[in-house]
Short mmCIF file of C-alpha atoms in Angstrom, two decimals:
data_model
loop_
_atom_site.label_atom_id
_atom_site.label_comp_id
_atom_site.label_asym_id
_atom_site.label_seq_id
_atom_site.Cartn_x
_atom_site.Cartn_y
_atom_site.Cartn_z
CA MET U 1 -0.06 -0.12 -0.15
CA SER U 2 2.82 2.32 0.60
CA LYS U 3 4.53 1.59 -2.58
CA LEU U 4 1.27 2.38 -4.33
CA TYR U 5 0.80 5.82 -2.35
CA GLY U 6 4.54 6.74 -3.40
CA ASP U 7 3.80 5.78 -7.07
CA ILE U 8 0.79 7.95 -6.94
CA LEU U 9 2.67 11.03 -5.43
CA TYR U 10 5.36 10.55 -7.98
CA LEU U 11 3.07 10.79 -10.74
CA ILE U 12 1.38 13.98 -9.44
CA PHE U 13 4.54 15.55 -8.69
CA GLU U 14 6.15 14.73 -12.16
CA GLU U 15 3.19 16.84 -13.46
CA LEU U 16 4.68 19.68 -11.31
CA GLN U 17 8.11 19.32 -12.44
CA TYR U 18 8.20 22.93 -14.29
CA ASP U 19 6.56 24.54 -11.27
CA LYS U 20 9.82 24.39 -9.12
CA LYS U 21 8.23 26.99 -6.25
CA SER U 22 5.29 24.56 -5.76
CA LEU U 23 7.66 21.39 -5.55
CA VAL U 24 10.13 23.31 -3.13
CA LEU U 25 7.13 24.15 -0.78
CA CYS U 26 6.18 20.45 -0.85
CA LEU U 27 9.75 19.37 0.04
CA ARG U 28 8.84 20.47 3.67
CA VAL U 29 5.84 18.38 4.30
CA ASN U 30 7.45 15.05 5.35
CA LYS U 31 10.39 12.94 4.67
CA ALA U 32 8.42 10.69 2.22
CA TRP U 33 7.61 13.51 0.27
CA CYS U 34 10.88 14.78 0.09
CA GLU U 35 12.46 11.64 -1.01
CA ILE U 36 10.24 11.84 -4.04
CA ILE U 37 10.56 15.31 -5.00
CA VAL U 38 14.28 15.71 -4.74
CA PRO U 39 15.09 13.30 -7.57
CA ILE U 40 12.62 15.44 -9.74
CA LEU U 41 14.00 18.60 -8.97
CA TRP U 42 17.65 17.62 -9.72
CA LYS U 43 16.67 15.93 -12.96
CA ASN U 44 18.00 19.26 -14.80
CA PRO U 45 19.57 21.35 -12.12
CA TRP U 46 21.34 23.60 -14.95
CA GLU U 47 18.55 25.47 -16.22
CA ARG U 48 17.33 29.24 -15.37
CA LEU U 49 20.45 29.70 -13.35
CA THR U 50 21.09 33.15 -11.54
CA HIS U 51 24.53 34.19 -10.72
CA GLY U 52 23.43 33.15 -7.11
CA LYS U 53 22.12 29.73 -8.09
CA LYS U 54 25.35 28.85 -9.74
CA LYS U 55 27.48 29.78 -6.84
CA SER U 56 25.01 27.51 -4.73
CA LEU U 57 25.55 24.77 -7.15
CA LEU U 58 29.16 25.10 -7.34
CA ASN U 59 29.41 24.62 -3.69
CA VAL U 60 27.38 21.36 -3.93
CA ILE U 61 29.58 20.26 -6.64
CA ILE U 62 32.60 21.10 -4.39
CA SER U 63 31.11 19.21 -1.41
CA TYR U 64 31.51 15.88 -3.55
CA LEU U 65 35.19 16.57 -4.44
CA SER U 66 38.07 14.45 -2.70
CA ASP U 67 39.62 16.13 0.57
CA GLU U 68 42.74 16.53 -1.45
CA THR U 69 41.00 18.70 -4.04
CA LYS U 70 39.09 20.66 -1.63
CA ASN U 71 42.51 21.57 0.11
CA ASN U 72 43.69 22.96 -3.06
CA LEU U 73 40.76 25.23 -3.32
CA ILE U 74 40.91 26.64 0.33
CA ASN U 75 42.54 29.70 -0.69
CA PHE U 76 39.62 30.43 -2.65
CA PHE U 77 36.61 29.09 -0.87
CA THR U 78 36.81 29.54 2.69
CA ASN U 79 33.47 27.96 3.77
CA PRO U 80 33.34 24.20 4.91
CA TYR U 81 31.57 22.03 2.47
CA LYS U 82 29.77 19.28 4.00
CA LYS U 83 28.63 16.31 1.68
CA PRO U 84 24.67 16.48 1.66
CA SER U 85 22.53 13.71 3.01
CA PHE U 86 21.30 13.05 -0.61
CA ASN U 87 23.55 12.05 -3.67
CA TYR U 88 22.00 14.80 -5.87
CA PHE U 89 23.90 14.52 -8.88
CA SER U 90 22.91 10.78 -9.18
CA PHE U 91 19.50 12.18 -9.91
CA CYS U 92 20.69 14.09 -12.96
CA LYS U 93 19.30 12.99 -16.21
CA HIS U 94 20.57 16.25 -18.15
CA LEU U 95 24.44 16.59 -18.54
CA ASN U 96 25.14 20.08 -19.59
CA LEU U 97 28.70 20.61 -20.17
CA GLU U 98 28.24 23.93 -21.60
CA VAL U 99 26.68 25.05 -18.15
CA ILE U 100 29.25 23.10 -16.11
CA LYS U 101 32.37 24.69 -18.12
CA LYS U 102 30.82 28.26 -17.48
CA ILE U 103 30.24 27.76 -13.97
CA ILE U 104 33.75 26.32 -13.24
CA LYS U 105 35.47 29.08 -15.34
CA LYS U 106 33.54 32.05 -13.98
CA LEU U 107 33.27 31.16 -10.33
CA THR U 108 37.20 29.97 -9.95
CA PRO U 109 40.28 31.78 -10.69
CA HIS U 110 41.56 31.10 -14.14
CA SER U 111 44.97 29.57 -12.91
CA ASN U 112 42.90 26.87 -11.03
CA PHE U 113 40.49 26.14 -13.83
CA LYS U 114 42.47 23.06 -15.34
CA GLU U 115 43.39 21.74 -12.02
CA ILE U 116 39.74 21.15 -10.92
CA LYS U 117 38.21 20.71 -14.41
CA ASN U 118 38.97 17.10 -14.72
CA ASP U 119 38.06 16.22 -11.23
CA ILE U 120 34.45 17.86 -11.41
CA LEU U 121 33.81 16.30 -14.86
CA ASN U 122 34.59 12.92 -13.33
CA LEU U 123 31.80 13.44 -10.88
CA PHE U 124 29.44 13.35 -13.67
CA ILE U 125 31.13 11.32 -16.53
CA ASN U 126 31.33 7.88 -15.03
CA GLU U 127 29.39 4.39 -15.04
CA ASN U 128 27.36 4.98 -12.23
CA MET U 129 25.44 7.98 -13.97
CA ASP U 130 22.68 7.41 -16.47
CA TYR U 131 21.68 10.46 -18.64
CA THR U 132 19.00 11.10 -21.23
CA HIS U 133 20.07 14.63 -22.45
CA LEU U 134 23.45 15.74 -23.33
CA TYR U 135 24.64 19.32 -24.18
CA ILE U 136 28.31 19.65 -25.47
CA PRO U 137 30.14 22.89 -25.94
CA LYS U 138 32.41 23.90 -28.65
CA LYS U 139 35.75 22.42 -28.69
CA PHE U 140 35.07 20.37 -25.79
CA ASP U 141 37.84 17.93 -24.94
CA TYR U 142 37.85 15.11 -22.15
CA HIS U 143 39.51 11.65 -21.72
CA PHE U 144 36.78 9.22 -21.03
CA ASN U 145 37.84 6.78 -18.36
CA PRO U 146 37.28 3.03 -19.25
CA GLY U 147 33.40 2.13 -18.81
CA ALA U 148 32.30 5.78 -18.71
CA GLU U 149 30.94 5.91 -21.79
CA SER U 150 27.96 3.96 -20.71
CA CYS U 151 26.49 6.74 -18.95
CA ILE U 152 25.50 8.54 -22.20
CA SER U 153 24.65 5.54 -24.05
CA GLU U 154 20.98 5.83 -23.77
CA ILE U 155 20.62 9.57 -24.49
CA LYS U 156 17.60 10.83 -26.31
CA PHE U 157 18.54 14.39 -26.72
CA LEU U 158 22.08 15.84 -28.02
CA LYS U 159 23.12 19.53 -28.57
CA CYS U 160 26.35 19.88 -30.18
CA ASN U 161 28.11 21.47 -33.03
CA ASP U 162 30.57 20.75 -35.80
CA ARG U 163 33.67 22.09 -33.94
CA ILE U 164 33.05 19.10 -31.77
CA ASN U 165 36.48 17.25 -30.82
CA ASP U 166 36.96 14.14 -33.02
CA ASN U 167 37.53 11.67 -30.10
CA ILE U 168 34.28 12.90 -28.38
CA LEU U 169 32.37 12.51 -31.81
CA SER U 170 33.81 9.26 -32.07
CA ILE U 171 32.75 8.05 -28.87
CA LEU U 172 29.12 9.63 -29.37
CA THR U 173 29.06 7.99 -32.89
CA LYS U 174 30.12 4.46 -31.31
CA SER U 175 27.98 4.67 -28.39
CA CYS U 176 24.81 6.42 -28.80
CA LYS U 177 22.27 4.91 -31.18
CA SER U 178 18.94 5.89 -29.47
CA ILE U 179 19.02 9.71 -30.33
CA LYS U 180 15.66 11.28 -30.93
CA GLU U 181 16.38 15.05 -30.85
CA LEU U 182 19.45 16.57 -32.34
CA GLU U 183 20.24 20.26 -32.17
CA LEU U 184 23.39 20.83 -34.52
CA THR U 185 24.98 24.12 -35.08
CA LEU U 186 27.24 24.35 -38.14
CA TYR U 187 30.29 26.40 -38.08
CA GLU U 188 33.01 25.30 -40.25
CA TYR U 189 33.67 25.50 -44.06
CA ASN U 190 35.68 22.23 -43.96
CA TYR U 191 34.09 18.49 -44.38
CA ASN U 192 32.91 17.16 -41.22
CA CYS U 193 31.76 13.47 -42.28
CA GLY U 194 31.48 12.52 -38.52
CA ILE U 195 28.31 14.49 -38.09
CA ALA U 196 26.78 12.52 -40.89
CA LYS U 197 28.02 9.29 -39.60
CA LEU U 198 26.49 10.11 -36.23
CA ILE U 199 22.86 10.90 -37.64
CA GLU U 200 23.03 7.86 -39.97
CA ASN U 201 23.86 5.56 -36.92
CA GLN U 202 20.76 6.64 -34.94
CA ASN U 203 17.71 4.03 -34.76
CA ARG U 204 14.80 6.62 -34.60
CA LEU U 205 15.62 10.36 -35.16
CA SER U 206 12.60 12.44 -34.78
CA SER U 207 13.55 15.76 -34.14
CA ILE U 208 16.43 17.81 -35.84
CA SER U 209 17.45 21.51 -35.67
CA PHE U 210 20.01 23.10 -37.83
CA LEU U 211 21.14 26.43 -36.41
CA ASN U 212 23.85 27.59 -39.18
CA ASP U 213 26.18 30.12 -38.01
CA PHE U 214 28.49 31.08 -40.87
CA ILE U 215 28.89 33.20 -43.97
CA GLY U 216 29.04 31.47 -47.39
CA ASP U 217 28.67 28.02 -48.23
CA ASN U 218 29.61 25.10 -46.23
CA PRO U 219 30.67 22.12 -48.18
CA SER U 220 29.53 19.43 -45.32
CA ARG U 221 25.91 20.84 -45.49
CA MET U 222 24.83 18.62 -48.36
CA THR U 223 26.50 15.56 -46.77
CA ILE U 224 24.62 16.27 -43.51
CA GLU U 225 21.49 16.97 -45.21
CA ASN U 226 21.49 13.79 -47.15
CA SER U 227 22.26 11.51 -44.10
CA LEU U 228 18.72 12.48 -43.01
CA ILE U 229 17.07 10.57 -45.88
CA LYS U 230 17.51 7.61 -43.79
CA HIS U 231 15.15 9.10 -41.08
CA ALA U 232 12.73 10.77 -43.42
CA ASN U 233 9.68 8.51 -42.37
CA THR U 234 10.33 9.04 -38.43
CA ILE U 235 11.23 12.72 -38.36
CA GLN U 236 8.38 14.92 -36.87
CA TYR U 237 10.06 18.11 -36.20
CA PHE U 238 12.45 19.92 -38.15
CA GLY U 239 14.05 23.67 -37.68
CA ILE U 240 16.38 25.24 -39.76
CA ARG U 241 18.34 28.79 -39.99
CA GLU U 242 19.19 29.28 -43.50
CA GLN U 243 17.49 27.48 -46.54
CA LEU U 244 18.50 23.56 -47.09
CA GLU U 245 20.89 22.91 -49.94
CA THR U 246 19.11 19.77 -50.81
CA LYS U 247 15.42 18.72 -51.67
CA VAL U 248 15.52 16.58 -48.38
CA PHE U 249 12.55 18.18 -47.30
CA THR U 250 10.17 16.54 -49.75
CA SER U 251 10.98 13.07 -48.12
CA PHE U 252 9.72 14.13 -44.49
CA VAL U 253 6.14 12.64 -45.17
CA ASN U 254 5.31 12.65 -41.58
CA LEU U 255 6.64 15.89 -40.43
CA LYS U 256 4.29 17.59 -38.00
CA MET U 257 6.27 20.37 -36.72
CA LEU U 258 8.28 22.91 -38.98
CA GLU U 259 10.56 26.04 -38.01
CA LEU U 260 11.97 28.44 -40.45
CA MET U 261 14.38 31.02 -39.12
CA GLY U 262 15.19 33.54 -42.12
CA LYS U 263 17.12 37.11 -42.13
CA ARG U 264 15.08 40.45 -42.91
CA THR U 265 17.21 40.74 -46.17
CA ASP U 266 16.18 37.30 -47.39
CA GLY U 267 14.54 37.45 -50.99
CA GLU U 268 12.04 34.70 -52.46
CA SER U 269 15.22 33.16 -54.30
CA LYS U 270 16.69 32.54 -50.79
CA TRP U 271 13.67 30.17 -49.70
CA ASN U 272 12.38 28.99 -53.19
CA ASN U 273 12.70 25.23 -51.80
CA ILE U 274 9.47 25.67 -49.58
CA LYS U 275 7.75 27.62 -52.06
CA ASP U 276 5.96 24.61 -53.73
CA LEU U 277 6.50 22.10 -50.56
CA SER U 278 3.57 19.80 -49.60
CA LEU U 279 3.63 18.68 -46.12
CA LEU U 280 0.18 17.01 -45.68
CA SER U 281 0.81 16.13 -41.79
CA LEU U 282 2.12 19.32 -40.56
CA GLN U 283 0.50 20.69 -37.29
CA SER U 284 2.67 23.45 -36.24
CA LEU U 285 4.39 26.19 -38.32
CA LYS U 286 6.80 28.86 -36.76
CA ALA U 287 8.74 31.11 -39.25
CA SER U 288 10.49 34.54 -38.88
CA ASN U 289 11.65 36.56 -41.67
CA ILE U 290 10.46 34.42 -44.44
CA PRO U 291 9.24 36.02 -47.56
CA ILE U 292 5.50 36.07 -47.70
CA ASN U 293 4.86 34.57 -50.93
CA CYS U 294 6.95 31.40 -49.89
CA LEU U 295 5.21 31.26 -46.65
CA ALA U 296 1.73 31.85 -48.11
CA ASN U 297 2.40 29.19 -50.97
CA LEU U 298 3.41 26.52 -47.79
CA ILE U 299 0.36 27.15 -46.03
CA LEU U 300 -1.64 26.86 -49.07
CA SER U 301 -0.36 23.56 -49.96
CA SER U 302 0.02 22.29 -46.22
CA GLY U 303 -2.35 24.09 -43.99
CA LYS U 304 -5.38 21.73 -43.53
CA GLN U 305 -3.87 19.89 -40.51
CA LEU U 306 -2.25 23.10 -39.07
CA THR U 307 -3.20 23.95 -35.41
CA LYS U 308 -0.36 26.32 -34.54
CA ILE U 309 1.03 29.20 -36.61
CA CYS U 310 3.80 31.60 -35.32
CA TYR U 311 4.98 34.26 -37.53
CA TYR U 312 7.61 37.01 -36.71
CA ASN U 313 8.60 39.75 -39.10
CA TYR U 314 8.30 43.27 -37.49
CA TYR U 315 9.02 44.92 -40.75
CA ASN U 316 5.91 43.48 -42.66
CA ASP U 317 3.81 45.97 -44.65
CA VAL U 318 0.01 46.30 -44.52
CA VAL U 319 -0.02 44.23 -47.80
CA SER U 320 2.05 41.36 -46.80
CA ASN U 321 0.26 40.86 -43.55
CA LYS U 322 -3.02 40.75 -45.71
CA ILE U 323 -1.48 37.93 -47.89
CA LEU U 324 -0.54 35.95 -45.02
CA ILE U 325 -3.91 36.39 -43.11
CA GLN U 326 -5.80 35.63 -46.02
CA ALA U 327 -3.54 32.40 -46.68
CA ILE U 328 -4.45 31.49 -43.10
CA TYR U 329 -8.28 31.85 -43.10
CA HIS U 330 -8.60 30.09 -46.44
CA ASN U 331 -6.54 27.37 -45.59
CA CYS U 332 -6.32 26.66 -42.00
CA PRO U 333 -9.79 25.54 -40.56
CA ASN U 334 -8.48 23.76 -37.58
CA LEU U 335 -6.17 26.35 -36.21
CA ILE U 336 -6.21 26.69 -32.25
CA TYR U 337 -3.04 28.97 -31.63
CA LEU U 338 -2.04 32.01 -33.90
CA GLU U 339 0.73 34.56 -33.48
CA LEU U 340 0.96 37.36 -36.05
CA LEU U 341 1.96 40.93 -36.51
CA TYR U 342 -1.00 43.27 -35.79
CA ARG U 343 -1.80 46.16 -38.09
CA ASN U 344 -4.94 48.36 -37.77
CA GLU U 345 -5.37 48.42 -41.60
CA ASN U 346 -5.78 44.62 -41.63
CA ILE U 347 -8.72 44.68 -39.02
CA LEU U 348 -11.11 43.28 -41.71
CA ASP U 349 -9.17 40.49 -42.85
CA LEU U 350 -8.59 39.47 -38.88
CA GLU U 351 -12.34 39.57 -38.66
CA LYS U 352 -12.56 37.11 -41.69
CA LEU U 353 -9.92 34.89 -39.85
CA LEU U 354 -11.83 34.83 -36.44
CA ILE U 355 -15.28 33.83 -38.41
CA ASN U 356 -13.49 31.00 -40.54
CA CYS U 357 -11.17 29.39 -37.95
CA GLN U 358 -13.83 28.37 -35.38
CA TYR U 359 -11.33 26.43 -33.21
CA LEU U 360 -8.96 29.25 -32.05
CA LYS U 361 -8.39 29.17 -28.39
CA ARG U 362 -5.42 32.02 -28.20
CA ILE U 363 -4.14 34.86 -30.37
CA ASP U 364 -0.86 36.65 -29.72
CA PHE U 365 -0.70 40.04 -31.28
CA ASN U 366 2.79 41.41 -32.00
CA ILE U 367 2.21 45.07 -32.01
CA TYR U 368 5.33 46.79 -33.72
CA TYR U 369 4.80 49.82 -35.79
CA TYR U 370 8.02 51.47 -37.22
CA LYS U 371 9.50 54.57 -38.97
CA GLU U 372 12.51 54.09 -41.09
CA SER U 373 15.02 56.77 -41.72
CA LEU U 374 18.35 57.17 -43.37
CA PHE U 375 20.17 56.42 -40.27
CA HIS U 376 18.08 54.04 -37.99
CA VAL U 377 14.86 52.23 -37.77
CA SER U 378 12.70 53.53 -34.52
CA PHE U 379 9.47 51.73 -33.50
CA TYR U 380 6.60 53.06 -32.07
CA SER U 381 3.05 51.45 -31.04
CA TYR U 382 -0.22 52.60 -32.01
CA VAL U 383 -3.24 50.52 -31.71
CA LYS U 384 -6.91 51.53 -32.37
CA TRP U 385 -8.05 49.39 -29.44
CA ASP U 386 -11.79 50.25 -29.92
CA ASN U 387 -11.95 48.58 -33.43
CA LEU U 388 -9.74 45.74 -32.37
CA PHE U 389 -11.84 45.08 -29.07
CA ASN U 390 -15.15 45.48 -30.88
CA ILE U 391 -14.11 42.78 -33.33
CA LEU U 392 -12.78 40.60 -30.99
CA ALA U 393 -15.87 40.68 -28.75
CA LYS U 394 -18.17 40.54 -32.03
CA SER U 395 -16.41 37.88 -34.11
CA SER U 396 -14.35 35.58 -31.80
CA PRO U 397 -15.56 31.79 -32.04
CA SER U 398 -16.79 30.51 -28.57
CA SER U 399 -13.45 28.51 -28.20
CA LEU U 400 -11.38 31.82 -28.17
CA PHE U 401 -10.61 33.63 -24.73
CA GLU U 402 -7.01 34.02 -24.62
CA PHE U 403 -5.42 37.16 -25.98
CA VAL U 404 -1.73 38.36 -25.77
CA PHE U 405 -0.55 41.81 -26.92
CA LYS U 406 3.20 41.68 -27.16
CA TYR U 407 6.06 44.77 -27.71
CA THR U 408 3.97 47.61 -26.49
CA ASP U 409 4.04 50.10 -23.65
CA GLU U 410 0.65 51.55 -24.77
CA ASN U 411 -2.31 50.73 -22.50
CA PRO U 412 -5.98 50.84 -23.51
CA GLU U 413 -8.21 53.54 -22.02
CA LEU U 414 -10.24 52.23 -19.22
CA GLU U 415 -13.36 53.06 -21.28
CA SER U 416 -12.24 51.02 -24.03
CA LEU U 417 -11.62 48.19 -21.50
CA LYS U 418 -14.74 48.31 -20.00
CA LEU U 419 -16.72 48.45 -23.29
CA PHE U 420 -15.09 45.33 -24.14
CA PHE U 421 -15.82 43.49 -20.70
CA ASP U 422 -19.38 44.44 -21.00
CA ASN U 423 -19.64 43.12 -24.67
CA TRP U 424 -17.67 39.83 -23.50
CA GLU U 425 -20.13 39.36 -20.49
CA GLY U 426 -21.64 35.87 -20.57
CA ARG U 427 -18.80 33.98 -22.42
CA PHE U 428 -15.92 32.01 -21.30
CA PRO U 429 -13.99 34.31 -18.94
CA ILE U 430 -11.25 36.10 -20.85
CA SER U 431 -7.58 36.09 -20.38
CA LEU U 432 -5.71 39.29 -21.34
CA LYS U 433 -1.93 39.53 -21.18
CA PHE U 434 0.18 42.56 -22.25
CA LYS U 435 3.97 42.12 -22.74
CA LYS U 436 5.42 45.32 -21.92
CA GLU U 437 8.57 46.47 -23.77
CA ARG U 438 10.38 47.60 -20.50
CA ASP U 439 10.79 45.89 -17.18
CA TYR U 440 8.93 48.95 -15.52
CA TYR U 441 5.58 50.34 -15.53
CA TYR U 442 4.27 53.63 -14.86
CA GLU U 443 2.07 53.69 -12.09
CA SER U 444 -0.31 56.65 -12.97
CA GLY U 445 -3.84 55.29 -13.61
CA TYR U 446 -2.93 51.81 -11.94
CA ASP U 447 -5.19 52.29 -9.29
CA ASP U 448 -8.27 52.72 -11.47
CA LEU U 449 -7.09 49.68 -13.67
CA VAL U 450 -6.74 47.35 -10.69
CA ASP U 451 -10.23 48.23 -9.31
CA LEU U 452 -11.81 47.90 -12.71
CA ILE U 453 -10.21 44.43 -13.10
CA GLU U 454 -11.44 43.21 -9.73
CA ILE U 455 -15.03 44.18 -10.31
CA TYR U 456 -15.02 42.03 -13.90
CA LYS U 457 -13.25 39.10 -12.40
CA GLU U 458 -16.01 39.06 -9.61
CA LYS U 459 -18.62 39.16 -12.29
CA GLY U 460 -16.89 36.21 -14.24
CA VAL U 461 -15.80 38.34 -17.13
CA ILE U 462 -12.06 37.94 -16.60
CA LYS U 463 -9.96 34.95 -15.82
CA ASN U 464 -6.39 36.89 -16.14
CA PHE U 465 -5.43 40.32 -16.77
CA VAL U 466 -1.61 40.55 -16.65
CA HIS U 467 1.19 42.79 -17.45
CA TYR U 468 4.70 41.40 -17.75
CA HIS U 469 7.86 41.77 -19.17
CA TYR U 470 9.75 38.39 -19.96
CA ASP U 471 7.73 35.71 -17.84
CA GLU U 472 3.90 35.56 -18.27
CA ASP U 473 3.88 34.30 -14.63
CA SER U 474 5.25 37.37 -13.42
CA ASP U 475 2.59 40.05 -13.13
CA LEU U 476 3.28 43.77 -13.01
CA LEU U 477 0.08 44.46 -11.81
CA GLU U 478 0.33 41.98 -8.78
CA ILE U 479 3.56 43.55 -7.90
CA TYR U 480 1.76 46.91 -7.95
CA LYS U 481 -1.12 46.03 -5.86
CA THR U 482 1.10 44.36 -3.16
CA LYS U 483 2.93 47.57 -3.21
CA ARG U 484 -0.21 49.50 -2.83
CA VAL U 485 -1.23 47.47 0.10
CA ILE U 486 2.07 48.21 1.92
CA ASN U 487 1.76 51.88 1.27
CA ASN U 488 -2.08 52.16 1.48
CA PRO U 489 -3.54 49.69 3.87
CA GLU U 490 -7.07 51.52 3.62
CA SER U 491 -7.24 50.23 0.10
CA VAL U 492 -7.55 46.68 1.17
CA ILE U 493 -10.99 47.85 2.85
CA LYS U 494 -12.05 49.24 -0.29
CA ASN U 495 -11.52 46.10 -2.17
CA SER U 496 -12.91 44.01 0.48
CA GLU U 497 -16.07 46.25 0.34
CA ILE U 498 -16.35 45.90 -3.62
CA LYS U 499 -15.87 42.14 -3.46
CA SER U 500 -18.49 41.79 -0.78
CA THR U 501 -21.18 43.73 -2.73
CA SER U 502 -20.25 41.80 -5.89
CA ILE U 503 -20.78 38.43 -4.14
CA TRP U 504 -24.04 39.73 -2.64
CA ASN U 505 -25.59 40.86 -5.98
CA ARG U 506 -24.46 37.56 -7.45
CA PHE U 507 -25.97 35.73 -4.63
CA LYS U 508 -29.36 37.71 -5.09
CA LYS U 509 -29.23 37.00 -8.82
CA LYS U 510 -29.18 33.27 -8.31
CA PHE U 511 -31.73 32.95 -5.87
CA ASN U 512 -34.29 35.58 -6.92
CA LYS U 513 -36.01 33.04 -9.28
CA TYR U 514 -37.31 31.10 -6.27
CA PRO U 515 -40.64 32.54 -4.82
CA TRP U 516 -39.61 32.22 -1.24
#
């Protein structure tokens, strides 16, 4: 019974693996919960590391080093490092050698770097470890101890580049046959047959990204691209910066997700390989700076199954935006998520999109307007909020309730918001998020905005109303509300009165239909 209890808890906490704050709070409940949660938290300790977290992580790493190595570091680290009760690194499933290298180099003196590098790497690269994800930096060199390569033999994800050390590449090709996801950056001009052999050696490659970072032709490109043909039936995700040199795209018959990254200066000839491409299984398309005609043709031939489209090109004119929106509402009836540039002049095309795409749940509007002069490009935002809100309230399908407005510091007038909320009343509660250009906000008018939102939340019209900078979960309005309560405690009484009145009105409305 206790094992069943533990298994159920593990499944619950696994669902919370990306909610670190909640998991940390759950650690303190009891020993049983702690023993389940610690391995989940330490699967990937390398992500989202602040400077302070890097220091703490280095302290944990040092605690596992031998006494001799610690003594060599005593001049630089005076605090005693007691080995933790958990063997934290035994829970690691991600081996991020990029981050480990940066932590060692930044937080230890340069003269001491080489001395402790191998000692630290030996903690992570040995026969007792078992990884699923591997990240290798440029020109990484390390001599594997006998049997140590077994710790990477079952990796499912690999991020590397073609400047990888030949010895490391040889070990990967020999030991790793289960890679499903590969992120590859190409730098060199010289031929690198090892990368192609690594790709061909995999049993079931399903996801690959080419992040090219070079100027001019790369002779190894065609060889590497041709090595993908073996996996044509299994590849479901493909991402690329710069167009492919070959026609390998046409062989990806089961491709579901496609990401295309171009440059602002790219013309149609640069991306002519996708112009007549037909991908009948495609469900997700993410593109940036791809010529509109090429992208529109791709949507025309491959859009029937698309449920997600994200497009970035802040320099698009009204005509280009019109072509894209028309291609979407004519060819993508199953669309659920859409991100695109907003132009006031395209409002009627947006309305047709809302009417034709009846399964939409979320739209992200990138609100960038720009002026281009001889010397620079300057961006400015200007939205006719009344027109936009009117169309959204009038024509949105019943499934659509999430709207995100990105890259603007312009706030809608309170009257515009109030009218929008009134027109939305009776539908599924709406979620509005505004991604601000700056990480600060102007407090003028925020009192009235906060009060307005609270009223319509109580009415059941609003689910979320968020101002954020980078993280959607970090709400600048909530920060302001907290600050207001600290500086003005009587505002709490005012809000409580509003809330009580709202609850009482809802209570009366619900029970007025009964005769007693």
